[in-house]
Amino acid sequence: MVGWGASFMYVVGSFVHWRTLALLATIPGLLQVLLIFFIPESPRWLAKVGREKELEAALLCLRGDKADISDEAIEIKNHVESLKSSSRGGIVDIFQKKYVRPLLTVVGMMVLTNLGGINAFAYYSGAIFVSAGISSMVGLITLAATQTVVGILGTTIIDKLGRRPLLLVSSAGLCFSSFLTGVSFFLKDFNWWDQGSPILAFIGLLMYMGSYALGGGLPWLLVSELFPINVKGSAGSICNFMGNSTGWVVGYYFNLLTEWSSAGIFFTFSAFFCANFILIATMVPETKGRTLEEIQASITPSSD
């Protein structure tokens, strides 16, 4: 849905002034404020605050089957109680030794993804198309269609293939597409293959945004799966801060960096995604088909 929203704004932005686009973008935000009041509490949060009857009702609503509700409720309550006993209170919980590996892994993925230029590609796609000699309108509309199709594909296969394979394919695609875009600008700078360099840039941008739509949002899914309820909020806040900070730096300085070297900045993006691929291959566990308690027990030992 996030990818579809971005794609929709690409299409609309091809026809309206950017100030009009900014005003239109306030509408989804206002709708979110209204819909927040209808979000149900999670079973684990209900267990944390001791609302046991509501816990079982929430599980029944999620599962639709009374058969294993009681056993699952007991398992969740026991897990939450064990977390309470080891809790130090507040945000300091996330800095316990047992959470260092998952925190560094997810923060690393988010930082490397943002240093890999996702904000630059998202904010300046039209300008990149024009710089490469491609119509901005044609490029952005094609980009929107690509994001939508690949996003739908990703949602249909994530629970069949798993998180790690999608993350690896996505990161490899982002690495290669950044490199391909860099090659196109390198050829353009030296006036080599004038007819082919815009095609390479076009393919590179489509592949980049398509690869991001396939697995770019999975680190946020891992935040919810790798961290127990006592540190989930702190972990999410830290990941959000680190990711957005690096994303802001890249988005802000992108124009200056392209003046330094149009090809060089895309080759740099490619290097960051190469590092991200190595991080995923060596550090990210597979979480498909496992409960939150099983995942957390496998990566965070009970003792420090």
PDB file of N, CA, C and O in Angstrom, residues 9 12-28:
ATOM      1  N   MET A   9       1.217   9.080  -6.401  1.00  0.00           N
ATOM      2  CA  MET A   9       1.716  10.454  -6.354  1.00  0.00           C
ATOM      3  C   MET A   9       2.680  10.746  -7.495  1.00  0.00           C
ATOM      4  O   MET A   9       2.768  11.878  -7.974  1.00  0.00           O
ATOM      5  N   VAL A  12       0.182  11.514 -10.378  1.00  0.00           N
ATOM      6  CA  VAL A  12      -0.464  12.811 -10.187  1.00  0.00           C
ATOM      7  C   VAL A  12       0.563  13.940 -10.321  1.00  0.00           C
ATOM      8  O   VAL A  12       0.291  14.988 -10.934  1.00  0.00           O
ATOM      9  N   GLY A  13       1.758  13.716  -9.771  1.00  0.00           N
ATOM     10  CA  GLY A  13       2.800  14.740  -9.828  1.00  0.00           C
ATOM     11  C   GLY A  13       3.292  15.050 -11.225  1.00  0.00           C
ATOM     12  O   GLY A  13       3.928  16.088 -11.449  1.00  0.00           O
ATOM     13  N   SER A  14       2.990  14.158 -12.176  1.00  0.00           N
ATOM     14  CA  SER A  14       3.375  14.425 -13.558  1.00  0.00           C
ATOM     15  C   SER A  14       2.476  15.465 -14.213  1.00  0.00           C
ATOM     16  O   SER A  14       2.822  16.009 -15.265  1.00  0.00           O
ATOM     17  N   PHE A  15       1.325  15.756 -13.578  1.00  0.00           N
ATOM     18  CA  PHE A  15       0.346  16.646 -14.206  1.00  0.00           C
ATOM     19  C   PHE A  15       0.069  17.912 -13.403  1.00  0.00           C
ATOM     20  O   PHE A  15      -0.525  18.846 -13.931  1.00  0.00           O
ATOM     21  N   VAL A  16       0.446  17.955 -12.122  1.00  0.00           N
ATOM     22  CA  VAL A  16       0.112  19.118 -11.293  1.00  0.00           C
ATOM     23  C   VAL A  16       1.382  19.756 -10.737  1.00  0.00           C
ATOM     24  O   VAL A  16       2.446  19.140 -10.710  1.00  0.00           O
ATOM     25  N   HIS A  17       1.244  21.012 -10.292  1.00  0.00           N
ATOM     26  CA  HIS A  17       2.365  21.731  -9.682  1.00  0.00           C
ATOM     27  C   HIS A  17       2.722  21.083  -8.344  1.00  0.00           C
ATOM     28  O   HIS A  17       1.871  20.499  -7.675  1.00  0.00           O
ATOM     29  N   TRP A  18       3.996  21.216  -7.949  1.00  0.00           N
ATOM     30  CA  TRP A  18       4.427  20.523  -6.727  1.00  0.00           C
ATOM     31  C   TRP A  18       3.705  21.037  -5.488  1.00  0.00           C
ATOM     32  O   TRP A  18       3.489  20.285  -4.540  1.00  0.00           O
ATOM     33  N   ARG A  19       3.298  22.321  -5.474  1.00  0.00           N
ATOM     34  CA  ARG A  19       2.562  22.827  -4.306  1.00  0.00           C
ATOM     35  C   ARG A  19       1.188  22.169  -4.210  1.00  0.00           C
ATOM     36  O   ARG A  19       0.713  21.834  -3.126  1.00  0.00           O
ATOM     37  N   THR A  20       0.549  21.981  -5.361  1.00  0.00           N
ATOM     38  CA  THR A  20      -0.740  21.278  -5.387  1.00  0.00           C
ATOM     39  C   THR A  20      -0.573  19.847  -4.922  1.00  0.00           C
ATOM     40  O   THR A  20      -1.392  19.317  -4.166  1.00  0.00           O
ATOM     41  N   LEU A  21       0.507  19.221  -5.355  1.00  0.00           N
ATOM     42  CA  LEU A  21       0.794  17.838  -4.945  1.00  0.00           C
ATOM     43  C   LEU A  21       0.978  17.756  -3.430  1.00  0.00           C
ATOM     44  O   LEU A  21       0.490  16.823  -2.776  1.00  0.00           O
ATOM     45  N   ALA A  22       1.687  18.739  -2.859  1.00  0.00           N
ATOM     46  CA  ALA A  22       1.901  18.751  -1.407  1.00  0.00           C
ATOM     47  C   ALA A  22       0.589  18.883  -0.644  1.00  0.00           C
ATOM     48  O   ALA A  22       0.378  18.238   0.389  1.00  0.00           O
ATOM     49  N   LEU A  23      -0.315  19.709  -1.153  1.00  0.00           N
ATOM     50  CA  LEU A  23      -1.620  19.865  -0.509  1.00  0.00           C
ATOM     51  C   LEU A  23      -2.434  18.577  -0.618  1.00  0.00           C
ATOM     52  O   LEU A  23      -3.099  18.167   0.342  1.00  0.00           O
ATOM     53  N   LEU A  24      -2.377  17.921  -1.776  1.00  0.00           N
ATOM     54  CA  LEU A  24      -3.097  16.651  -1.938  1.00  0.00           C
ATOM     55  C   LEU A  24      -2.552  15.594  -0.972  1.00  0.00           C
ATOM     56  O   LEU A  24      -3.298  14.748  -0.480  1.00  0.00           O
ATOM     57  N   ALA A  25      -1.256  15.667  -0.685  1.00  0.00           N
ATOM     58  CA  ALA A  25      -0.633  14.672   0.193  1.00  0.00           C
ATOM     59  C   ALA A  25      -1.062  14.811   1.646  1.00  0.00           C
ATOM     60  O   ALA A  25      -0.838  13.899   2.445  1.00  0.00           O
ATOM     61  N   THR A  26      -1.701  15.929   2.006  1.00  0.00           N
ATOM     62  CA  THR A  26      -2.192  16.058   3.381  1.00  0.00           C
ATOM     63  C   THR A  26      -3.435  15.201   3.620  1.00  0.00           C
ATOM     64  O   THR A  26      -3.733  14.840   4.761  1.00  0.00           O
ATOM     65  N   ILE A  27      -4.162  14.879   2.550  1.00  0.00           N
ATOM     66  CA  ILE A  27      -5.423  14.139   2.697  1.00  0.00           C
ATOM     67  C   ILE A  27      -5.208  12.750   3.300  1.00  0.00           C
ATOM     68  O   ILE A  27      -5.887  12.378   4.272  1.00  0.00           O
ATOM     69  N   PRO A  28      -4.278  11.922   2.771  1.00  0.00           N
ATOM     70  CA  PRO A  28      -4.050  10.609   3.392  1.00  0.00           C
ATOM     71  C   PRO A  28      -3.626  10.714   4.856  1.00  0.00           C
ATOM     72  O   PRO A  28      -4.000   9.879   5.682  1.00  0.00           O
TER      73      PRO A  28
END
